[in-house]
Coordinates of C-alpha atoms in Angstrom, one line a residue:
M1 CA 41.1 0.8 12.5
E2 CA 37.9 -0.2 10.8
K3 CA 37.6 3.1 8.9
Q4 CA 41.0 2.3 7.3
E5 CA 39.7 -1.1 6.3
I6 CA 36.5 0.4 4.8
M7 CA 38.8 2.6 2.7
Q8 CA 40.9 -0.4 1.6
L9 CA 37.7 -2.2 0.6
K10 CA 36.6 0.9 -1.4
Q11 CA 39.9 1.1 -3.1
L12 CA 39.8 -2.6 -3.9
L13 CA 36.5 -2.1 -5.8
G14 CA 37.9 1.0 -7.6
R15 CA 40.9 -1.0 -8.7
F16 CA 38.6 -3.2 -11.0
C17 CA 36.5 -0.5 -12.4
Q18 CA 37.1 2.0 -15.2
S19 CA 35.7 5.2 -13.7
G20 CA 32.4 3.7 -13.1
T21 CA 31.9 2.5 -16.6
G22 CA 32.3 -1.3 -16.1
V23 CA 34.3 -4.0 -14.5
I24 CA 37.3 -5.3 -16.3
D25 CA 36.6 -8.8 -15.1
R26 CA 33.6 -9.4 -12.9
S27 CA 34.8 -12.9 -11.8
V28 CA 38.2 -11.5 -10.9
C29 CA 36.6 -8.8 -8.9
E30 CA 34.4 -11.1 -7.1
K31 CA 37.3 -13.4 -6.2
A32 CA 39.2 -10.3 -4.9
I33 CA 36.3 -9.4 -2.7
G34 CA 36.0 -13.0 -1.5
N35 CA 39.7 -12.9 -0.5
F36 CA 39.3 -9.7 1.4
A37 CA 36.3 -11.2 3.3
Q38 CA 38.2 -14.5 4.0
N39 CA 41.1 -12.5 5.4
R40 CA 38.9 -10.4 7.7
G41 CA 36.5 -13.0 8.7
E42 CA 32.8 -13.2 7.8
E43 CA 31.4 -11.2 10.7
K44 CA 33.9 -8.4 10.3
F45 CA 33.7 -8.3 6.5
C46 CA 29.9 -8.0 6.8
R47 CA 30.3 -5.1 9.1
L48 CA 32.8 -3.3 6.8
A49 CA 30.7 -4.0 3.7
A50 CA 27.5 -2.6 5.4
S51 CA 29.3 0.6 6.4
L52 CA 30.7 1.1 3.1
L53 CA 27.2 0.6 1.3
V54 CA 25.6 3.1 3.7
A55 CA 28.3 5.6 3.2
L56 CA 28.0 5.3 -0.6
A57 CA 24.1 5.2 -0.8
K58 CA 23.3 7.6 2.1
P59 CA 19.7 6.2 2.6
E60 CA 19.1 8.9 5.4
N61 CA 19.0 11.5 2.7
A62 CA 15.8 10.0 1.4
L63 CA 13.9 11.2 4.4
P64 CA 11.5 14.1 4.0
G65 CA 12.0 17.2 6.2
S66 CA 9.2 16.0 8.6
L67 CA 11.2 12.8 9.4
K68 CA 14.8 14.3 9.5
R69 CA 14.9 13.6 13.2
Y70 CA 15.2 10.0 12.3
E71 CA 18.4 10.3 10.1
L72 CA 20.4 8.5 12.8
L73 CA 17.8 5.8 13.1
V74 CA 17.9 5.1 9.4
R75 CA 21.7 5.3 9.0
D76 CA 22.3 2.9 12.0
G77 CA 19.3 0.7 11.2
V78 CA 20.3 0.1 7.5
T79 CA 24.0 -0.5 8.6
M80 CA 22.9 -3.1 11.2
F81 CA 20.4 -4.6 8.7
L82 CA 23.1 -5.1 6.1
S83 CA 25.8 -6.3 8.4
L84 CA 23.7 -9.2 9.5
L85 CA 23.2 -10.5 6.0
S86 CA 25.2 -13.1 4.2
V87 CA 28.6 -12.4 2.4
P88 CA 27.5 -13.4 -1.2
R89 CA 24.6 -10.9 -1.1
L90 CA 26.7 -8.1 0.2
Q91 CA 29.4 -8.9 -2.4
K92 CA 26.9 -8.5 -5.2
A93 CA 25.6 -5.3 -3.7
L94 CA 29.1 -3.9 -3.4
L95 CA 30.0 -4.9 -7.0
D96 CA 26.9 -3.2 -8.4
Q97 CA 27.6 0.0 -6.4
A98 CA 31.1 0.0 -7.9
L99 CA 29.7 -0.3 -11.4
L100 CA 27.8 3.0 -11.0
K101 CA 29.4 6.1 -12.4
T102 CA 31.5 7.9 -9.9
D103 CA 29.5 11.1 -10.2
C104 CA 26.0 9.3 -10.1
P105 CA 23.5 11.0 -7.8
V106 CA 23.1 9.6 -4.2
A107 CA 19.5 8.8 -4.9
E108 CA 20.5 6.6 -7.7
R109 CA 22.8 4.8 -5.5
C110 CA 20.0 4.4 -2.9
V111 CA 17.8 2.9 -5.4
N112 CA 20.4 0.5 -6.7
L113 CA 21.0 -0.7 -3.2
A114 CA 17.2 -1.1 -2.4
M115 CA 16.8 -3.3 -5.5
H116 CA 19.1 -5.9 -3.9
F117 CA 17.1 -6.4 -0.8
P118 CA 13.3 -6.8 -0.8
T119 CA 12.9 -5.4 2.6
L120 CA 14.6 -2.1 1.9
H121 CA 12.8 -2.0 -1.5
K122 CA 9.4 -2.3 0.5
L123 CA 10.4 0.2 3.1
G124 CA 11.5 2.7 0.5
Q125 CA 8.2 2.5 -1.3
I126 CA 6.2 2.8 2.0
V127 CA 8.0 6.0 3.0
A128 CA 7.8 7.5 -0.5
R129 CA 4.0 6.9 -0.9
H130 CA 3.4 8.2 2.7
H131 CA 4.8 11.6 1.7
P132 CA 3.6 12.2 -1.9
G133 CA 4.3 15.9 -1.8
H134 CA 8.0 15.4 -1.4
S135 CA 9.7 15.8 -4.7
L136 CA 12.9 13.9 -3.8
L137 CA 10.9 11.0 -2.6
H138 CA 8.5 11.2 -5.5
G139 CA 11.4 10.7 -7.9
W140 CA 12.8 7.9 -5.8
L141 CA 9.5 6.2 -5.8
A142 CA 9.3 6.3 -9.5
S143 CA 12.8 5.0 -9.7
L144 CA 11.8 2.0 -7.4
E145 CA 8.9 1.3 -9.5
D146 CA 10.5 1.9 -13.0
S147 CA 14.0 0.8 -12.3
G148 CA 15.7 -1.7 -14.8
S149 CA 15.5 -5.4 -14.0
K150 CA 17.8 -6.9 -11.7
A151 CA 16.4 -10.4 -12.1
S152 CA 18.1 -12.6 -14.8
I153 CA 15.7 -13.1 -17.7
G154 CA 17.3 -16.6 -18.4
A155 CA 16.7 -17.6 -14.7
V156 CA 13.1 -16.4 -14.9
R157 CA 12.3 -18.1 -18.2
N158 CA 13.8 -21.4 -17.1
H159 CA 11.7 -21.2 -13.9
V160 CA 8.5 -20.7 -15.9
Q161 CA 9.3 -23.4 -18.3
R162 CA 10.1 -26.0 -15.5
E163 CA 6.7 -25.1 -13.9
W164 CA 4.9 -25.3 -17.1
D165 CA 6.4 -28.7 -17.9
R166 CA 5.6 -29.9 -14.4
L167 CA 1.8 -28.8 -14.8
G168 CA 1.6 -30.8 -18.0
H169 CA -0.4 -28.2 -20.0
S170 CA -1.0 -28.9 -23.7
G171 CA -0.5 -26.6 -26.6
H172 CA 2.6 -24.5 -27.7
L173 CA 4.1 -21.9 -25.2
E174 CA 6.2 -19.0 -26.4
L175 CA 7.9 -17.0 -23.7
G176 CA 9.0 -13.4 -23.9
T177 CA 12.5 -12.3 -24.1
T178 CA 12.3 -9.3 -21.7
I179 CA 10.9 -8.8 -18.3
L180 CA 8.0 -6.4 -18.5
A181 CA 8.0 -5.4 -14.8
E182 CA 9.8 -6.1 -11.6
A183 CA 8.7 -5.5 -8.0
S184 CA 10.5 -6.2 -4.6
V185 CA 9.9 -9.9 -4.8
A186 CA 8.4 -10.7 -8.3
A187 CA 8.9 -10.4 -12.1
V188 CA 6.4 -10.3 -14.9
L189 CA 7.1 -12.2 -18.1
P190 CA 4.9 -12.1 -21.3
F191 CA 3.9 -15.2 -23.0
C192 CA 1.7 -16.4 -26.0
W193 CA 0.0 -19.8 -25.8
H194 CA -1.8 -21.3 -28.7
Q195 CA -3.5 -24.7 -29.5
K196 CA -3.9 -25.3 -33.2
A197 CA -6.4 -28.2 -32.9
K198 CA -8.9 -26.0 -31.1
N199 CA -7.8 -22.7 -32.7
K200 CA -7.3 -21.1 -29.3
Q201 CA -4.8 -18.5 -28.4
V202 CA -3.9 -16.6 -25.1
D203 CA -1.7 -13.5 -25.1
G204 CA -0.8 -13.1 -21.3
V205 CA 1.8 -12.6 -18.7
F206 CA 3.2 -14.8 -16.0
K207 CA 3.9 -13.3 -12.6
V208 CA 6.6 -15.3 -10.9
L209 CA 8.7 -14.9 -7.7
K210 CA 12.3 -13.9 -8.6
P211 CA 14.8 -16.7 -8.1
A212 CA 15.7 -17.5 -4.4
V213 CA 13.5 -14.6 -3.3
R214 CA 11.7 -16.6 -0.6
E215 CA 15.1 -17.6 0.9
M216 CA 16.2 -13.8 0.8
V217 CA 13.0 -12.7 2.4
E218 CA 13.2 -15.3 5.1
E219 CA 16.8 -14.2 5.9
E220 CA 15.8 -10.5 6.0
L221 CA 12.8 -11.1 8.1
Q222 CA 15.0 -12.9 10.7
V223 CA 17.4 -9.9 10.7
I224 CA 14.4 -7.5 11.1
G225 CA 13.4 -9.4 14.3
R226 CA 16.8 -9.0 15.8
M227 CA 16.8 -5.3 14.8
A228 CA 13.5 -4.7 16.4
K229 CA 14.9 -5.9 19.8
H230 CA 17.9 -3.6 19.4
L231 CA 15.7 -0.6 18.5
E232 CA 13.3 -1.2 21.3
S233 CA 16.1 -1.1 23.8
N234 CA 17.6 2.2 22.4
K235 CA 14.4 4.3 21.9
A236 CA 15.9 7.3 23.7
R237 CA 18.9 7.3 21.3
Y238 CA 16.7 7.4 18.2
G239 CA 13.9 9.5 19.5
L240 CA 11.3 6.8 19.1
G241 CA 9.3 7.8 22.1
L242 CA 6.3 5.5 22.6
M243 CA 6.6 4.1 19.0
R244 CA 6.3 0.2 19.3
V245 CA 9.0 -0.9 16.9
S246 CA 8.2 -4.6 17.3
G247 CA 4.6 -3.9 16.0
L248 CA 5.9 -2.1 12.9
C249 CA 8.4 -4.9 12.1
S250 CA 5.4 -7.4 12.4
E251 CA 3.6 -5.3 9.9
L252 CA 6.5 -5.4 7.5
R253 CA 6.9 -9.2 7.9
E254 CA 3.1 -9.6 7.1
A255 CA 3.4 -7.4 4.0
L256 CA 6.3 -9.3 2.6
E257 CA 4.8 -12.7 3.4
K258 CA 1.8 -11.6 1.5
E259 CA 3.8 -10.6 -1.5
T260 CA 5.4 -14.1 -1.7
D261 CA 2.0 -15.9 -1.6
L262 CA 0.9 -16.2 -5.2
V263 CA -2.0 -18.5 -4.4
A264 CA -3.5 -15.9 -2.1
E265 CA -3.2 -13.3 -4.9
Q266 CA -5.0 -15.6 -7.2
K267 CA -7.8 -15.8 -4.7
N268 CA -7.8 -12.0 -4.2
L269 CA -8.0 -11.5 -8.1
S270 CA -11.1 -13.7 -8.3
E271 CA -12.8 -12.0 -5.4
A272 CA -12.0 -8.5 -6.8
A273 CA -13.3 -9.5 -10.3
K274 CA -16.7 -10.2 -8.6
L275 CA -16.6 -7.1 -6.5
Y276 CA -16.0 -4.8 -9.5
R277 CA -18.3 -6.6 -11.9
S278 CA -21.0 -4.1 -11.7
L279 CA -18.8 -1.0 -11.6
D280 CA -18.0 0.9 -14.9
R281 CA -14.6 2.0 -15.9
V282 CA -12.8 -0.1 -13.2
S283 CA -11.7 -3.7 -13.7
V284 CA -8.9 -6.2 -12.8
P285 CA -6.9 -8.6 -14.9
E286 CA -8.6 -12.0 -15.9
L287 CA -6.9 -15.1 -14.5
T288 CA -5.9 -17.8 -17.0
A289 CA -5.9 -21.6 -16.3
F290 CA -2.1 -21.5 -16.3
R291 CA -1.4 -21.0 -12.6
S292 CA 0.1 -22.7 -9.6
S293 CA 1.8 -21.8 -6.2
A294 CA 4.9 -20.8 -8.2
M295 CA 3.4 -18.6 -10.9
T296 CA 0.2 -16.8 -11.9
G297 CA -0.9 -16.7 -15.5
M298 CA -3.2 -13.8 -16.3
Q299 CA -4.5 -11.4 -19.0
R300 CA -1.9 -9.0 -20.4
I301 CA -2.9 -5.5 -19.8
R302 CA -1.6 -3.2 -22.6
G303 CA -2.2 0.0 -20.7
R304 CA -0.2 3.0 -19.5
K305 CA 0.3 4.2 -16.0
I306 CA -2.6 6.5 -14.9
T307 CA -0.4 9.5 -14.4
E308 CA 1.1 9.2 -18.0
V309 CA -2.1 9.1 -20.1
R310 CA -3.4 12.0 -22.1
L311 CA -7.2 12.6 -21.4
S312 CA -9.6 15.6 -21.3
P313 CA -10.3 17.2 -17.9
G314 CA -13.7 15.8 -18.0
E315 CA -12.5 12.2 -18.6
R316 CA -9.8 12.6 -15.9
L317 CA -12.4 13.7 -13.3
H318 CA -14.8 10.9 -14.2
L319 CA -12.1 8.2 -14.0
A320 CA -10.9 9.6 -10.7
C321 CA -14.2 9.5 -9.2
R322 CA -14.9 6.0 -10.4
L323 CA -11.5 4.8 -9.0
F324 CA -12.0 6.5 -5.7
T325 CA -15.4 4.7 -5.5
A326 CA -13.9 1.3 -6.3
L327 CA -10.9 1.5 -4.0
V328 CA -12.4 3.5 -1.1
C329 CA -16.1 3.7 -1.0
V330 CA -16.9 0.2 -2.0
P331 CA -14.9 -1.5 0.8
L332 CA -16.0 1.1 3.4
F333 CA -19.7 0.7 2.6
S334 CA -19.9 -2.9 1.7
H335 CA -22.8 -5.3 2.2
E336 CA -20.4 -8.0 3.2
E337 CA -19.4 -8.9 6.8
S338 CA -15.8 -8.5 5.6
S339 CA -14.8 -6.3 2.6
L340 CA -11.7 -6.6 0.5
F341 CA -9.5 -3.6 -0.5
H342 CA -6.4 -3.1 -2.5
G343 CA -3.5 -2.2 -0.2
D344 CA -1.0 -0.7 -2.7
P345 CA -2.9 1.5 -5.2
H346 CA 0.2 3.5 -6.5
A347 CA 0.3 4.7 -10.0
G348 CA 2.2 1.7 -11.3
N349 CA -0.6 -0.5 -10.3
L350 CA -3.3 1.6 -12.0
L351 CA -3.2 1.2 -15.8
V352 CA -5.4 3.0 -18.2
V353 CA -6.7 1.0 -21.2
E354 CA -8.7 2.4 -24.1
D355 CA -12.0 0.3 -24.5
D356 CA -13.7 0.7 -27.9
K357 CA -17.2 0.6 -26.3
V358 CA -17.0 2.8 -23.1
G359 CA -13.7 4.7 -23.5
P360 CA -10.8 4.6 -21.1
I361 CA -11.0 2.3 -18.1
V362 CA -8.6 1.8 -15.3
V363 CA -7.4 -1.8 -14.7
V364 CA -6.1 -2.3 -11.1
I365 CA -3.2 -4.8 -11.0
D366 CA -1.0 -6.5 -8.3
W367 CA -3.4 -8.0 -5.8
T368 CA -0.7 -9.4 -3.5
L369 CA -1.0 -6.8 -0.8
V370 CA -4.7 -6.5 0.3
G371 CA -6.6 -6.1 3.5
R372 CA -10.0 -6.6 4.8
L373 CA -12.3 -4.3 6.8
G374 CA -14.6 -6.3 9.1
R375 CA -18.0 -4.8 9.9
P376 CA -17.1 -3.9 13.5
L377 CA -14.2 -2.0 12.2
R378 CA -16.1 -0.2 9.6
I379 CA -18.7 0.7 12.2
N380 CA -16.0 2.4 14.2
I381 CA -14.6 4.1 11.1
A382 CA -17.9 5.6 10.3
A383 CA -18.4 6.7 13.9
M384 CA -14.9 8.3 13.7
M385 CA -15.7 10.1 10.5
L386 CA -19.1 11.3 12.0
A387 CA -17.4 12.7 15.1
A388 CA -14.7 14.4 12.8
A389 CA -17.4 16.1 10.8
T390 CA -19.4 17.2 13.8
G391 CA -16.4 18.2 15.9
E392 CA -17.3 16.0 18.8
V393 CA -13.9 15.3 20.5
A394 CA -15.4 13.0 23.1
D395 CA -17.2 10.8 20.5
L396 CA -14.1 10.7 18.3
S397 CA -11.9 9.6 21.3
R398 CA -14.5 6.9 22.0
S399 CA -14.5 5.6 18.5
I400 CA -10.7 5.5 18.3
S401 CA -10.5 3.8 21.7
A402 CA -12.8 1.2 20.3
M403 CA -10.5 0.5 17.4
T404 CA -7.4 0.1 19.7
R405 CA -9.5 -2.6 21.5
L406 CA -10.0 -4.4 18.2
A407 CA -6.1 -4.4 17.9
K408 CA -5.9 -6.0 21.4
S409 CA -3.9 -3.1 22.6
P410 CA -6.7 -0.9 24.3
V411 CA -6.2 2.8 25.1
S412 CA -8.9 4.6 27.0
P413 CA -10.6 7.7 25.6
G414 CA -9.2 9.8 28.3
E415 CA -5.6 8.9 27.4
I416 CA -6.0 10.2 23.9
K417 CA -8.5 13.0 24.3
H418 CA -5.8 15.7 24.6
I419 CA -4.1 14.5 21.4
V420 CA -7.4 14.6 19.6
A421 CA -8.2 18.1 20.9
S422 CA -4.8 19.4 19.9
F423 CA -5.1 17.8 16.4
F424 CA -8.6 19.4 15.9
R425 CA -7.0 22.8 16.7
S426 CA -4.2 22.4 14.2
E427 CA -6.6 20.9 11.5
K428 CA -9.4 23.4 11.8
F429 CA -9.2 24.3 8.1
C430 CA -9.6 20.8 6.9
A431 CA -13.4 20.2 6.3
D432 CA -13.2 16.7 4.8
P433 CA -14.0 14.2 7.6
L434 CA -12.3 11.4 5.7
Q435 CA -9.0 13.2 5.4
K436 CA -9.2 14.6 8.9
S437 CA -9.9 11.2 10.5
F438 CA -7.1 9.3 8.8
R439 CA -4.6 12.1 9.5
L440 CA -5.5 11.8 13.1
L441 CA -4.9 8.1 12.9
E442 CA -1.4 8.8 11.5
R443 CA -0.7 11.3 14.3
L444 CA -1.8 8.7 16.8
T445 CA 0.4 6.0 15.3
F446 CA 3.4 8.2 15.6
E447 CA 2.5 8.5 19.3
G448 CA 2.9 4.8 19.6
I449 CA -0.8 3.8 19.7
L450 CA -1.5 0.5 17.9
F451 CA -4.5 -0.1 15.7
P452 CA -5.6 -3.1 13.7
G453 CA -3.1 -3.8 10.8
D454 CA -5.8 -3.7 8.2
L455 CA -6.9 -0.2 9.3
I456 CA -3.2 1.0 9.0
L457 CA -3.0 -0.6 5.6
F458 CA -6.2 1.2 4.6
R459 CA -4.9 4.4 5.8
K460 CA -1.7 4.0 3.8
A461 CA -3.7 2.9 0.8
L462 CA -5.8 6.0 1.1
F463 CA -2.8 8.5 1.3
T464 CA -1.2 6.6 -1.7
L465 CA -4.3 6.9 -3.8
E466 CA -4.9 10.5 -2.8
G467 CA -1.4 11.4 -4.1
V468 CA -2.0 9.6 -7.4
L469 CA -5.3 11.2 -8.0
I470 CA -4.0 14.7 -7.2
D471 CA -1.4 14.1 -9.9
F472 CA -3.9 12.7 -12.3
C473 CA -6.7 15.2 -11.8
P474 CA -5.9 18.2 -9.8
S475 CA -9.6 19.2 -9.6
F476 CA -10.7 15.9 -8.0
S477 CA -12.1 16.2 -4.5
M478 CA -12.3 13.1 -2.2
E479 CA -14.8 15.1 -0.1
Q480 CA -17.2 15.7 -3.1
A481 CA -16.8 12.0 -4.4
M482 CA -17.6 10.6 -1.0
K483 CA -20.5 13.0 -0.7
T484 CA -21.9 11.8 -4.0
Y485 CA -21.5 8.1 -3.1
L486 CA -22.9 8.5 0.4
G487 CA -25.9 10.3 -1.1
E488 CA -26.6 7.4 -3.4
V489 CA -26.3 4.9 -0.5
L490 CA -28.7 6.9 1.7
I491 CA -31.2 7.0 -1.1
E492 CA -30.8 3.2 -1.4
E493 CA -31.5 2.8 2.4
M494 CA -34.7 5.0 2.3
P495 CA -37.2 2.2 2.6
R496 CA -35.6 0.6 5.6
R497 CA -34.9 4.0 7.2
I498 CA -38.7 4.9 6.9
T499 CA -39.6 1.5 8.6
N500 CA -37.1 2.2 11.4
M501 CA -38.5 5.6 12.1
F502 CA -41.4 3.8 13.9
V503 CA -39.1 1.7 16.1
P504 CA -36.0 3.9 16.6
L505 CA -34.9 2.0 19.7
L506 CA -34.5 -1.2 17.7
E507 CA -32.4 0.6 14.9
K508 CA -28.7 -0.6 14.5
R509 CA -26.0 0.9 12.5
S510 CA -25.2 -2.5 11.0
E511 CA -28.5 -2.6 9.2
Y512 CA -27.2 0.1 6.7
R513 CA -24.4 0.2 4.3
S514 CA -23.8 3.8 5.4
L515 CA -23.4 2.5 9.0
L516 CA -25.3 5.6 10.2
T517 CA -28.5 5.6 12.1
N518 CA -31.4 8.1 11.3
E519 CA -30.4 10.1 14.3
E520 CA -26.7 10.3 13.2
V521 CA -27.7 11.4 9.6
A522 CA -29.8 14.2 11.1
R523 CA -26.7 15.2 13.3
L524 CA -24.5 15.0 10.2
S525 CA -26.9 17.3 8.2
L526 CA -26.6 20.0 11.0
S527 CA -22.8 20.0 11.0
S528 CA -21.6 23.3 9.5
S529 CA -18.2 21.8 9.0
L530 CA -19.2 19.2 6.5
G531 CA -19.2 19.5 2.8
Y532 CA -22.3 17.2 2.5
Q533 CA -24.3 20.0 4.0
D534 CA -26.9 20.7 1.2
E535 CA -27.8 17.2 0.4
L536 CA -27.9 15.9 4.0
A537 CA -29.6 19.1 5.4
A538 CA -32.4 18.5 3.1
Y539 CA -32.5 14.8 4.0
G540 CA -32.5 15.7 7.7
R541 CA -35.3 18.3 7.3
W542 CA -37.4 15.6 5.5
L543 CA -36.7 13.1 8.2
Q544 CA -37.8 15.5 11.0
K545 CA -40.9 16.6 9.0
T546 CA -42.0 13.0 8.3
Q547 CA -41.5 12.1 12.1
M548 CA -43.6 15.1 13.2
Q549 CA -46.3 14.2 10.7
F550 CA -46.4 10.6 11.9
V551 CA -46.6 11.8 15.6
A552 CA -49.4 14.2 14.7
S553 CA -51.3 11.4 12.8
I554 CA -51.4 9.1 15.8
L555 CA -52.0 11.7 18.5
P556 CA -55.9 11.6 18.1
F557 CA -55.9 7.8 19.0
F558 CA -54.6 8.5 22.5

């Protein structure tokens, strides 16, 4: 019965469209859909509309081959998600689907659908960035990031003007007439402010939440909570195994809540500016005084997406190394008790600007989604990478177990040792301990093991950045860049390390930015599986020679 009614709804939409080229009268079509909904009842209409939207957009087709076993989960999950939303939102999504050309690709329909719902938009980006080598997903991701604006320019301008008037700033404000960029929850509008009396002018952008987005996100997150319970009780049907769906939904909720908190982003930008002040070739947008909880005024970056610029191979390699240092090495080997990192470094958030003095620089934008790596977590990450480099399965299992305790969901080393051993056999040709470690974390996550949310976010950010840098500079090596940075850190630590050679029992990992003791550095230098071999082997030989000389010099006194 419902199949017939779904076809009736589809025919109703087609009646008001001219072969997908436009609606004869949008208001008439909306009224017709409203009458259809009223006749069937709200609950039934939402169910029919959700089924039709999923049949048109086919979101399960966006899955890469490695995730094809979850097609039923995606199809049922998206259908349930949509069926629990409000009638007006489904009406708008249906109408926009009807406006598409009848022969438009399914991927285009999928992107169009995702742009209506922040949760689907965010999930699409997460899946696409997590599989950078998948060509269909790569194109889908680009579409999600570059798709035309769905927000009303008039509504955005009015929102900014009202907030500006409320704040009572002086001077003359000119707002742009086009939206420069749009994400799942926010839009970016250019502006120019000038004050003739003081001869001041600011050319910037306002980042504002799209109209009613907080209400939309809250509605969707409530639905996600209901879906989690349904999926948890149907794990066998969807092949979820040990996966803890509630934990994944909590992670999604946290990500969306962060993206709607503009004050937090302003604080993150201020902190990131201080963090990168001493780094060359990497910066962040400067904040202006024009900001509040409703909008963020900042410097306008007139740059191009990093994957679209024309640079020499040497410039590409240098920029890739500097960017990797800023986004991975700096937070991993920080002096601070808690280090900030960017949680979403996709190509659209990495803009290259030509500086007259130093040449091309990368400006990292969109600091809504960030994470923090506390020192205890970083110590365990370093221990994990050390064990991955030396091939010590037992040590690797212990460091991973320690990280599950930080997530308050402890798993013993014995419970994961067989997974770790199996992973090592399958990844025997991967020499990079950084890649190997975080691929293992991915494998364990799919097995249902929970880790701290910031560690999961860092892993996703690392994989996202890896895909971007491979596109930008195929000759770039994360292993080589990490080796160079770690070598510089070890040299910086030399005075303290020499002092600790005399009292090795009092030595602590936390004393060093590298989070490695002298004994661990020596072990690392002996590892034949590690790319740092030449530099660290020389360092290890020096360390052993110095210790022997010290012992020989004090023996006559005993």
